[in-house]
Amino acid sequence: MPFDFSKNAVESPEPCKAEVKGNIPGWLQGTLLRTGPGIFSVGETSYNHWFDGMAIMNSFNIKDGEVIHRSKFLKGDTYQANMAAKRIVISEMGTMAYPDPSKNLIFKAITFLNHTVPDFTDNGANNFIKYGNDYYATSETNYIRKIDPVTLETQEKVDYLKYLPANLVSSHPHYDKEGNAYNIGTSIAEKGKTKYMIFKVPAGKTVPVLKNVQVLCTIPCRHLLTPSYYHSFGMTDNYIIFMEQPLKLDIVKMATAYMRGVSWASCVKFCPEENSLIHLIDRRTGKEVETKYQTGTMIVYHHVNAFEDDGHVVFDVIAYNDNSLYDMFYFDKLNDQSGSSNKNYSKPSYKRFALPVHPDKGAAVGEDLVKHKYTTASAVKEKDGKLLCQAEVLCDGIDLPRINYDFNGKRHRFVYGSIVKESALTQQVGKFDTETKEMVYWNEEDCLPSEPVFIPRPNGESEDDGVVLLSVINGKPGQPDFLLFLDGKTFKEVARAYVKAELCKDMHGFFIPQGHCINWLVRAAIEVTTELMLTEQAAAKVF
């Protein structure tokens, strides 16, 4: 059944109980947040690319075998400006917005200047981030939007640039056991240098949240005016893994894109003649390890996991041969029911790399320095001392990978993801066993499942002891959309919760265990009570 991906979503802001079929495990208590594009046209104007749509957030509160659903648009500056103008006036990566022809020359001149040095959108339609005790909707710009994880209300906007020179920031941070968050950003031409920065946001309540941000290390860009695009990175207990790949943002072209009548996305260039550089950073010292690593041309959006093993850092990624994936989400291709657009689709591969951290300096040129028997990944010494790394391909056609995050930075076995063998559109999800190389699937006719999110059972007996959650768009006439619960071990359905609202295709999800939500509510109540007491005290002094 064809799906209309350009159809505007309708929010359902009031909490509504879902109809549960099956048995939701009693231990599963918390809230699944999901976000993605939801509004694609305003007035007579429309976005060109699905990623550009204004964000809609969904929450599924799971408690005592019941599910309460609600959804709300992220009502940040981008949403407010577009709705007030009744047309799209804030540019996105794939859609350049131009002023109403009726506007005067001064207004048009100001708009031009705003695009020469871009003031990016705060439309956080990609993911959620937890910094300190707060939750933020994020894309990959210098803006994030705080949200209330219970009510989904949009709160204050936070600008990274007020705390560190980060023009672009990943929407896939990592978290350690203490709750500290780690992320990576790009600083463009700051003091004549363009660099990548790994930074840490300490756990705990801090106002403002980025006040105590710490830059752990900086990595100079390969080229000053063409920094690499990235979407995620890897982390172990002792190392950060960052891939500087040959997909680049041309800063000069981006500065002139508005004047030339093209989108910023058209200024992203793929350089197949260049290798991908692998940066391995020691978290303890903030410095790159002495050994230099490189691999062939590839485009990586999602890291799966990384772990340390006997002098090696092993890391897994989902790799594409080119950058055609982004183009697949232009609406003219997304709504192409003939399927001809899929001819240009580059199927991804799940790849495993192994990096010897301190290789034998006496090793011969041409020698493979990877000694582990469980992987065919290699790292061959070249004449200049660098290691040329070749990956082991574990499987093909999987993306949006999720693991049991308790195993992040440890050797994992199981990966849950979206199956994208024939198209970028997901109609199946799978569980992949990295040891046996076996894949088991879930799919249902006329249904589009989201990225799967694994929730571990407290004190679980095995890595895959838990539940996999995914929202599902139900294309069967007259049948509602639903939240699906799969057993983490068998990948069989254990329950589904039919919601009384239309879901739409989304990006990523974030699960908040119940205790975290309760703590958030308690803190919010304390803050409100404190404010009321201070107000009453101030009023008493006046009178």
Coordinates of C-alpha atoms in Angstrom, one line a residue:
M1 CA 0.0 0.0 0.0
P2 CA 1.5 3.4 -0.9
F3 CA 2.2 5.9 1.8
D4 CA 2.1 9.7 1.4
F5 CA 5.2 10.9 3.2
S6 CA 4.5 14.5 2.4
K7 CA 1.3 14.5 4.3
N8 CA 1.2 16.9 7.3
A9 CA 0.9 15.2 10.7
V10 CA -1.8 16.1 13.2
E11 CA -0.7 16.4 16.8
S12 CA -2.6 14.7 19.6
P13 CA -1.6 16.8 22.7
E14 CA -3.9 15.2 25.2
P15 CA -2.8 11.9 26.8
C16 CA -4.9 9.0 25.5
K17 CA -4.9 5.4 26.6
A18 CA -4.0 2.9 24.0
E19 CA -5.7 -0.4 23.5
V20 CA -3.3 -3.2 24.4
K21 CA -3.3 -6.6 22.9
G22 CA -1.0 -9.2 24.5
N23 CA 1.0 -8.8 27.7
I24 CA 3.4 -6.0 28.3
P25 CA 6.1 -7.2 30.8
G26 CA 5.4 -5.8 34.2
W27 CA 9.0 -4.7 34.7
L28 CA 8.8 -2.4 31.7
Q29 CA 8.1 1.0 33.1
G30 CA 9.0 4.3 31.5
T31 CA 8.5 6.6 28.5
L32 CA 9.6 6.1 24.9
L33 CA 10.1 9.4 23.1
R34 CA 10.3 9.4 19.3
T35 CA 10.8 12.4 17.0
G36 CA 10.8 13.1 13.3
P37 CA 9.6 15.4 10.6
G38 CA 5.8 16.1 10.7
I39 CA 4.9 19.3 8.8
F40 CA 6.0 19.5 5.2
S41 CA 3.9 22.4 3.8
V42 CA 2.8 25.7 5.2
G43 CA 0.4 27.8 3.2
E44 CA 1.4 27.5 -0.5
T45 CA 5.0 26.6 0.3
S46 CA 6.5 23.1 0.7
Y47 CA 9.8 21.6 1.7
N48 CA 11.8 19.7 -0.9
H49 CA 13.2 17.1 1.4
W50 CA 11.7 14.9 4.1
F51 CA 14.4 15.6 6.6
D52 CA 13.4 19.3 6.5
G53 CA 9.9 18.9 7.9
M54 CA 9.1 20.6 11.2
A55 CA 9.4 18.2 14.1
I56 CA 6.6 16.2 15.8
M57 CA 7.3 14.4 19.0
N58 CA 5.5 11.3 20.3
S59 CA 5.6 9.9 23.8
F60 CA 4.5 6.4 24.8
N61 CA 4.3 6.2 28.6
I62 CA 4.4 2.6 29.7
K63 CA 3.2 1.7 33.2
D64 CA 1.6 -1.4 34.8
G65 CA 0.9 -3.0 31.4
E66 CA -0.8 0.1 30.0
V67 CA 0.3 2.7 27.4
I68 CA -0.6 6.4 27.3
H69 CA 0.2 8.2 24.1
R70 CA 0.4 11.8 23.1
S71 CA 2.1 13.9 20.4
K72 CA 3.0 17.5 20.0
F73 CA 4.8 19.6 17.5
L74 CA 8.2 21.1 18.6
K75 CA 7.1 24.7 18.8
G76 CA 10.5 26.5 18.6
D77 CA 11.5 29.6 16.7
T78 CA 11.3 27.8 13.3
Y79 CA 7.8 26.6 13.9
Q80 CA 6.6 30.0 15.3
A81 CA 8.1 32.0 12.4
N82 CA 6.7 29.7 9.7
M83 CA 3.2 29.6 11.2
A84 CA 3.1 33.3 11.8
A85 CA 4.1 34.0 8.2
K86 CA 1.7 31.3 6.9
R87 CA 4.6 30.2 4.7
I88 CA 8.1 28.6 5.1
V89 CA 10.5 31.4 6.0
I90 CA 13.2 29.5 7.8
S91 CA 15.6 27.6 5.5
E92 CA 16.5 24.0 6.1
M93 CA 19.3 21.9 4.6
G94 CA 17.4 20.8 1.6
T95 CA 15.0 23.7 1.2
M96 CA 16.1 27.4 0.8
A97 CA 13.3 29.7 2.0
Y98 CA 12.9 33.1 0.2
P99 CA 10.9 36.1 1.3
D100 CA 7.4 36.8 0.2
P101 CA 7.6 38.7 -3.1
S102 CA 5.6 41.5 -1.5
K103 CA 8.3 42.2 1.1
N104 CA 10.3 45.4 0.7
L105 CA 14.0 45.6 -0.3
I106 CA 15.2 46.2 3.2
F107 CA 13.6 43.0 4.4
K108 CA 15.1 41.1 1.5
A109 CA 18.5 42.5 2.2
I110 CA 18.4 41.4 5.8
T111 CA 17.3 37.9 4.7
F112 CA 20.2 37.8 2.4
L113 CA 22.7 38.7 5.1
N114 CA 21.2 36.1 7.4
H115 CA 22.0 33.4 4.8
T116 CA 25.5 34.6 4.0
V117 CA 26.5 33.8 7.6
P118 CA 23.7 31.2 8.2
D119 CA 21.7 31.3 11.4
F120 CA 20.5 27.8 11.4
T121 CA 17.2 26.3 12.3
D122 CA 16.2 25.1 15.8
N123 CA 14.0 22.4 14.3
G124 CA 15.1 19.4 16.3
A125 CA 13.5 16.6 14.3
N126 CA 16.4 14.1 14.5
N127 CA 16.8 12.9 18.0
F128 CA 16.7 13.6 21.8
I129 CA 19.7 14.3 23.9
K130 CA 20.0 14.2 27.7
Y131 CA 22.3 16.8 29.1
G132 CA 22.5 16.9 32.9
N133 CA 19.0 16.1 34.1
D134 CA 17.2 17.7 31.1
Y135 CA 16.1 16.5 27.7
Y136 CA 16.5 18.3 24.4
A137 CA 15.2 17.9 20.9
T138 CA 18.1 18.2 18.5
S139 CA 19.1 18.1 14.8
E140 CA 22.7 18.9 13.9
T141 CA 22.9 22.7 14.2
N142 CA 24.2 24.9 17.0
Y143 CA 20.7 25.0 18.5
I144 CA 18.9 22.5 20.7
R145 CA 15.5 22.8 22.4
K146 CA 14.7 21.8 25.9
I147 CA 11.5 19.8 26.2
D148 CA 9.3 18.6 29.0
P149 CA 9.6 14.7 28.7
V150 CA 6.2 14.3 30.4
T151 CA 4.0 16.9 28.6
L152 CA 6.2 17.4 25.5
E153 CA 6.0 21.1 26.0
T154 CA 8.7 23.1 24.1
Q155 CA 10.9 25.1 26.5
E156 CA 14.0 27.3 26.1
K157 CA 16.4 27.3 23.2
V158 CA 20.0 26.6 23.9
D159 CA 22.8 27.9 21.6
Y160 CA 26.0 25.8 21.8
L161 CA 27.9 28.9 20.5
K162 CA 27.4 30.7 23.8
Y163 CA 29.5 28.0 25.5
L164 CA 31.9 26.6 22.9
P165 CA 32.7 27.4 19.2
A166 CA 30.5 24.7 17.7
N167 CA 28.6 25.5 14.6
L168 CA 27.5 21.9 14.0
V169 CA 27.0 19.2 16.6
S170 CA 26.2 15.5 16.3
S171 CA 22.7 14.4 17.4
H172 CA 24.1 11.0 18.7
P173 CA 26.0 11.6 21.9
H174 CA 27.3 8.9 24.2
Y175 CA 26.8 8.5 28.0
D176 CA 29.0 7.0 30.6
K177 CA 27.8 5.1 33.8
E178 CA 27.9 8.4 35.8
G179 CA 25.5 10.1 33.4
N180 CA 28.1 12.4 31.7
A181 CA 27.4 13.0 28.1
Y182 CA 30.0 13.1 25.3
N183 CA 29.5 14.7 21.9
I184 CA 31.4 16.0 18.9
G185 CA 31.1 19.4 17.2
T186 CA 32.6 21.3 14.3
S187 CA 34.1 24.7 14.7
I188 CA 34.2 26.5 11.4
A189 CA 37.1 29.0 10.7
E190 CA 37.4 30.0 14.3
K191 CA 40.6 32.1 14.7
G192 CA 41.5 31.0 11.2
K193 CA 41.2 27.3 12.0
T194 CA 38.5 24.7 11.3
K195 CA 38.5 21.8 13.8
Y196 CA 36.4 19.1 15.4
M197 CA 35.9 19.1 19.1
I198 CA 35.1 16.3 21.5
F199 CA 33.3 17.7 24.5
K200 CA 31.8 16.5 27.8
V201 CA 28.7 17.7 29.5
P202 CA 28.9 16.8 33.2
A203 CA 26.0 14.9 34.8
G204 CA 23.8 16.6 37.3
K205 CA 21.7 19.7 37.4
T206 CA 23.4 22.8 36.0
V207 CA 21.8 26.1 34.9
P208 CA 22.6 26.8 32.2
V209 CA 23.1 23.2 31.2
L210 CA 26.3 23.9 29.1
K211 CA 27.9 26.2 31.7
N212 CA 30.4 23.5 32.8
V213 CA 31.0 22.0 29.3
Q214 CA 34.6 20.7 28.9
V215 CA 36.4 20.4 25.6
L216 CA 38.3 17.1 25.9
C217 CA 40.3 17.4 22.6
T218 CA 40.4 19.2 19.3
I219 CA 41.2 17.6 15.9
P220 CA 42.2 19.9 13.0
C221 CA 40.2 19.4 9.8
R222 CA 41.9 17.9 6.9
H223 CA 40.9 21.0 4.8
L224 CA 40.2 24.4 6.2
L225 CA 37.0 25.2 4.3
T226 CA 35.7 21.7 3.7
P227 CA 35.1 20.0 7.0
S228 CA 33.7 16.5 6.9
Y229 CA 30.1 15.7 7.6
Y230 CA 29.5 13.1 10.4
H231 CA 26.4 11.9 12.2
S232 CA 27.8 9.8 15.0
F233 CA 31.0 8.5 16.6
G234 CA 32.2 5.6 18.7
M235 CA 33.3 5.5 22.4
T236 CA 35.0 2.9 24.7
D237 CA 36.1 3.3 28.3
N238 CA 39.4 4.8 27.2
Y239 CA 39.0 5.9 23.6
I240 CA 36.9 8.0 21.2
I241 CA 36.7 6.9 17.5
F242 CA 35.9 9.5 15.0
M243 CA 35.9 9.0 11.2
E244 CA 36.8 11.9 9.0
Q245 CA 35.2 10.8 5.8
P246 CA 35.2 12.2 2.2
L247 CA 31.7 13.7 2.5
K248 CA 32.3 17.4 3.0
L249 CA 30.6 20.7 3.6
D250 CA 31.9 23.4 1.2
I251 CA 31.8 26.5 3.4
V252 CA 32.3 29.0 0.6
K253 CA 29.5 27.5 -1.5
M254 CA 27.2 27.4 1.6
A255 CA 27.8 31.1 2.2
T256 CA 26.7 31.9 -1.4
A257 CA 24.0 29.3 -1.7
Y258 CA 21.1 31.7 -1.1
M259 CA 22.4 34.2 -3.7
R260 CA 22.8 31.3 -6.2
G261 CA 19.3 30.0 -5.6
V262 CA 20.4 26.5 -4.4
S263 CA 20.0 24.6 -1.1
W264 CA 22.7 24.1 1.4
A265 CA 22.5 20.4 0.8
S266 CA 23.8 21.0 -2.8
C267 CA 27.0 22.3 -1.2
V268 CA 27.8 18.9 0.4
K269 CA 30.3 17.2 -1.9
F270 CA 31.4 13.6 -2.0
C271 CA 35.1 13.1 -2.8
P272 CA 35.5 9.4 -3.8
E273 CA 39.2 9.9 -4.6
E274 CA 39.9 10.5 -0.9
N275 CA 40.4 7.9 1.8
S276 CA 38.6 8.0 5.1
L277 CA 40.7 8.9 8.1
I278 CA 40.2 7.2 11.4
H279 CA 41.0 9.3 14.5
L280 CA 41.6 7.4 17.7
I281 CA 41.6 9.7 20.8
D282 CA 42.7 8.8 24.2
R283 CA 40.0 10.0 26.6
R284 CA 42.4 10.1 29.5
T285 CA 44.9 12.5 27.8
G286 CA 42.7 14.2 25.2
K287 CA 45.3 13.5 22.6
E288 CA 45.3 11.3 19.4
V289 CA 47.2 8.1 19.7
E290 CA 50.5 8.1 17.9
T291 CA 49.4 5.5 15.3
K292 CA 47.6 6.9 12.2
Y293 CA 44.8 5.0 10.6
Q294 CA 43.1 5.2 7.3
T295 CA 40.6 3.2 5.2
G296 CA 39.0 3.3 1.8
T297 CA 36.2 5.6 0.7
M298 CA 33.0 5.2 2.5
I299 CA 30.2 7.1 4.1
V300 CA 29.2 6.3 7.7
Y301 CA 26.1 7.7 9.3
H302 CA 25.7 5.4 12.3
H303 CA 28.3 3.8 14.5
V304 CA 27.1 0.5 16.1
N305 CA 29.4 0.0 19.0
A306 CA 33.1 -0.1 20.0
F307 CA 35.1 -2.1 22.5
E308 CA 38.7 -2.8 23.6
D309 CA 40.3 -6.2 23.3
D310 CA 43.9 -7.1 24.0
G311 CA 45.6 -4.0 22.7
H312 CA 43.0 -3.3 20.0
V313 CA 40.0 -1.0 19.6
V314 CA 37.3 -2.9 17.6
F315 CA 34.5 -0.8 16.3
D316 CA 31.5 -1.5 14.1
V317 CA 29.8 0.9 11.7
I318 CA 27.1 1.0 9.0
A319 CA 28.9 2.0 5.8
Y320 CA 27.6 3.2 2.4
N321 CA 29.7 3.4 -0.8
D322 CA 28.5 6.9 -1.6
N323 CA 26.2 9.7 -0.5
S324 CA 23.1 8.7 -2.5
L325 CA 21.1 7.9 0.7
Y326 CA 20.3 11.6 1.3
D327 CA 19.0 12.0 -2.2
M328 CA 16.5 9.2 -1.6
F329 CA 14.6 11.3 0.8
Y330 CA 13.7 14.1 -1.6
F331 CA 10.0 14.0 -2.0
D332 CA 10.0 13.5 -5.8
K333 CA 11.9 10.2 -5.1
L334 CA 10.2 9.3 -1.8
N335 CA 6.7 9.4 -3.3
D336 CA 7.8 7.7 -6.5
Q337 CA 5.6 4.6 -6.5
S338 CA 7.2 3.1 -9.6
G339 CA 10.3 2.2 -7.6
S340 CA 12.6 3.6 -10.3
S341 CA 14.4 5.8 -7.7
N342 CA 15.7 2.7 -5.9
K343 CA 18.0 2.0 -8.8
N344 CA 20.4 4.6 -7.4
Y345 CA 20.2 3.3 -3.9
S346 CA 23.5 2.3 -2.3
K347 CA 22.9 -0.6 0.0
P348 CA 24.7 -0.3 3.3
S349 CA 27.1 -2.8 4.9
Y350 CA 27.7 -3.6 8.5
K351 CA 31.5 -3.4 8.9
R352 CA 33.9 -4.2 11.7
F353 CA 37.3 -2.5 12.0
A354 CA 40.1 -3.5 14.3
L355 CA 42.8 -0.9 15.3
P356 CA 46.0 -2.0 17.0
V357 CA 46.6 0.9 19.5
H358 CA 50.3 0.4 20.0
P359 CA 51.5 -1.7 17.1
D360 CA 55.0 -3.2 17.0
K361 CA 57.3 -0.5 15.5
G362 CA 59.5 -3.2 14.1
A363 CA 56.8 -4.7 12.1
A364 CA 57.5 -5.1 8.4
V365 CA 55.8 -3.0 5.7
G366 CA 52.8 -5.0 4.4
E367 CA 52.4 -6.9 7.6
D368 CA 48.8 -7.3 9.0
L369 CA 49.0 -6.2 12.7
V370 CA 45.5 -7.4 13.7
K371 CA 46.0 -10.7 15.6
H372 CA 42.4 -11.5 16.7
K373 CA 41.0 -14.7 15.2
Y374 CA 37.3 -13.8 15.5
T375 CA 37.5 -11.1 12.8
T376 CA 39.0 -10.9 9.3
A377 CA 39.5 -7.1 9.7
S378 CA 43.0 -6.1 8.9
A379 CA 45.4 -3.2 9.6
V380 CA 48.4 -3.4 7.2
K381 CA 51.5 -1.3 7.8
E382 CA 52.4 1.0 4.9
K383 CA 55.7 2.6 4.0
D384 CA 54.9 5.9 5.8
G385 CA 54.1 4.0 9.0
K386 CA 50.4 4.5 8.7
L387 CA 48.0 1.5 9.0
L388 CA 45.7 0.8 6.1
C389 CA 42.6 -0.7 7.7
Q390 CA 40.2 -3.0 5.9
A391 CA 37.0 -4.0 7.5
E392 CA 35.2 -7.3 7.8
V393 CA 31.7 -7.2 6.4
L394 CA 29.4 -8.9 8.9
C395 CA 26.2 -8.4 6.9
D396 CA 24.4 -6.2 4.3
G397 CA 21.3 -4.2 4.3
I398 CA 20.8 -3.0 7.9
D399 CA 20.8 0.5 9.3
L400 CA 19.5 2.5 12.3
P401 CA 21.4 0.0 14.6
R402 CA 20.6 -0.2 18.3
I403 CA 22.2 -2.4 20.9
N404 CA 21.7 -3.1 24.6
Y405 CA 23.3 0.2 25.7
D406 CA 24.5 -1.5 28.9
F407 CA 27.1 -3.1 26.5
N408 CA 28.2 0.2 25.0
G409 CA 32.0 0.2 25.0
K410 CA 32.0 -3.6 25.7
R411 CA 32.1 -6.5 23.3
H412 CA 28.5 -7.0 22.1
R413 CA 26.8 -9.8 20.3
F414 CA 23.4 -8.6 19.2
V415 CA 22.3 -5.7 17.1
Y416 CA 18.7 -4.6 16.3
G417 CA 18.1 -2.5 13.2
S418 CA 16.0 -1.5 10.2
I419 CA 16.3 -3.7 7.1
V420 CA 17.1 -1.6 4.1
K421 CA 18.3 -4.0 1.5
E422 CA 16.2 -2.9 -1.5
S423 CA 15.2 0.6 -0.4
A424 CA 15.9 3.3 2.2
L425 CA 12.3 2.8 3.3
T426 CA 12.0 0.3 6.2
Q427 CA 9.4 -2.4 5.9
Q428 CA 11.3 -4.9 8.1
V429 CA 13.3 -4.9 11.3
G430 CA 15.8 -7.5 12.3
K431 CA 17.9 -8.9 15.1
F432 CA 21.5 -9.7 14.0
D433 CA 23.8 -12.1 15.8
T434 CA 27.4 -11.0 15.2
E435 CA 28.8 -14.4 16.2
T436 CA 26.6 -16.7 14.1
K437 CA 25.9 -14.1 11.4
E438 CA 22.2 -15.1 11.6
M439 CA 19.4 -12.6 11.2
V440 CA 15.8 -13.0 12.4
Y441 CA 13.1 -10.6 11.1
W442 CA 9.8 -9.0 12.0
N443 CA 7.5 -7.6 9.4
E444 CA 3.8 -7.3 8.6
E445 CA 2.1 -6.6 5.4
D446 CA 1.3 -2.9 4.7
C447 CA 3.2 -1.8 7.8
L448 CA 6.2 0.5 8.2
P449 CA 8.1 -0.1 11.4
S450 CA 10.4 2.5 13.0
E451 CA 13.9 2.1 14.2
P452 CA 13.9 -0.6 17.0
V453 CA 14.9 0.4 20.5
F454 CA 16.1 -2.3 22.9
I455 CA 15.2 -2.0 26.6
P456 CA 17.1 -4.4 28.9
R457 CA 15.3 -6.2 31.7
P458 CA 16.7 -5.1 35.1
N459 CA 19.2 -7.7 36.2
G460 CA 18.7 -9.6 33.0
E461 CA 20.3 -12.9 32.5
S462 CA 21.8 -12.2 29.0
E463 CA 22.6 -9.4 26.6
D464 CA 19.4 -9.8 24.7
D465 CA 17.1 -10.3 27.8
G466 CA 14.7 -7.4 27.3
V467 CA 12.1 -5.9 25.0
V468 CA 12.4 -4.2 21.7
L469 CA 10.1 -1.3 21.1
L470 CA 9.1 0.2 17.7
S471 CA 6.3 2.4 16.5
V472 CA 4.4 1.0 13.5
I473 CA 2.5 2.9 10.8
N474 CA -0.4 0.6 9.9
G475 CA -1.4 0.8 6.2
K476 CA -4.3 -1.5 6.4
P477 CA -7.5 0.4 5.8
G478 CA -9.4 1.2 8.9
Q479 CA -6.8 -0.2 11.3
P480 CA -4.9 2.0 13.8
D481 CA -1.2 2.5 14.2
F482 CA 0.5 0.9 17.1
L483 CA 3.5 0.5 19.4
L484 CA 5.0 -2.9 19.0
F485 CA 6.7 -5.0 21.8
L486 CA 9.0 -7.7 20.7
D487 CA 10.9 -10.2 22.9
G488 CA 14.6 -9.3 22.8
K489 CA 15.6 -13.0 22.7
T490 CA 13.2 -14.6 20.3
F491 CA 12.2 -11.4 18.4
K492 CA 8.6 -12.6 18.6
E493 CA 5.7 -10.3 19.3
V494 CA 4.6 -10.1 22.9
A495 CA 2.2 -7.2 22.7
R496 CA 1.0 -4.2 20.7
A497 CA -0.7 -1.0 21.8
Y498 CA -3.1 0.5 19.3
V499 CA -3.1 4.3 19.6
K500 CA -6.0 6.7 18.8
A501 CA -3.9 8.9 16.6
E502 CA -2.0 8.7 13.3
L503 CA 1.7 8.1 13.6
C504 CA 4.1 9.2 10.9
K505 CA 7.6 8.0 9.8
D506 CA 10.1 9.3 12.3
M507 CA 13.9 9.3 12.9
H508 CA 15.1 8.2 16.3
G509 CA 13.8 7.3 19.7
F510 CA 15.0 7.7 23.3
F511 CA 13.7 5.6 26.3
I512 CA 13.5 7.2 29.8
P513 CA 13.1 4.6 32.6
Q514 CA 10.3 5.4 35.0
G515 CA 12.5 6.5 37.9
H516 CA 14.1 9.1 35.7
C517 CA 10.7 10.6 34.8
I518 CA 9.6 10.5 38.4
N519 CA 12.8 12.3 39.5
W520 CA 12.2 14.8 36.7
L521 CA 8.7 15.5 38.0
V522 CA 9.8 15.8 41.6
R523 CA 12.5 18.2 40.6
A524 CA 10.1 20.2 38.6
A525 CA 7.7 20.4 41.5
I526 CA 10.4 21.5 43.9
E527 CA 11.5 24.2 41.5
V528 CA 8.0 25.5 41.1
T529 CA 7.4 25.4 44.8
T530 CA 10.6 27.3 45.4
E531 CA 9.7 29.9 42.9
L532 CA 6.3 30.4 44.5
M533 CA 7.9 30.7 48.0
L534 CA 10.3 33.4 46.7
T535 CA 7.5 35.2 45.0
E536 CA 5.4 35.2 48.3
Q537 CA 8.4 36.4 50.3
A538 CA 9.0 39.2 47.8
A539 CA 5.3 40.2 47.9
A540 CA 5.4 40.2 51.8
K541 CA 8.3 42.6 51.7
V542 CA 6.4 45.0 49.4
F543 CA 3.3 45.0 51.6

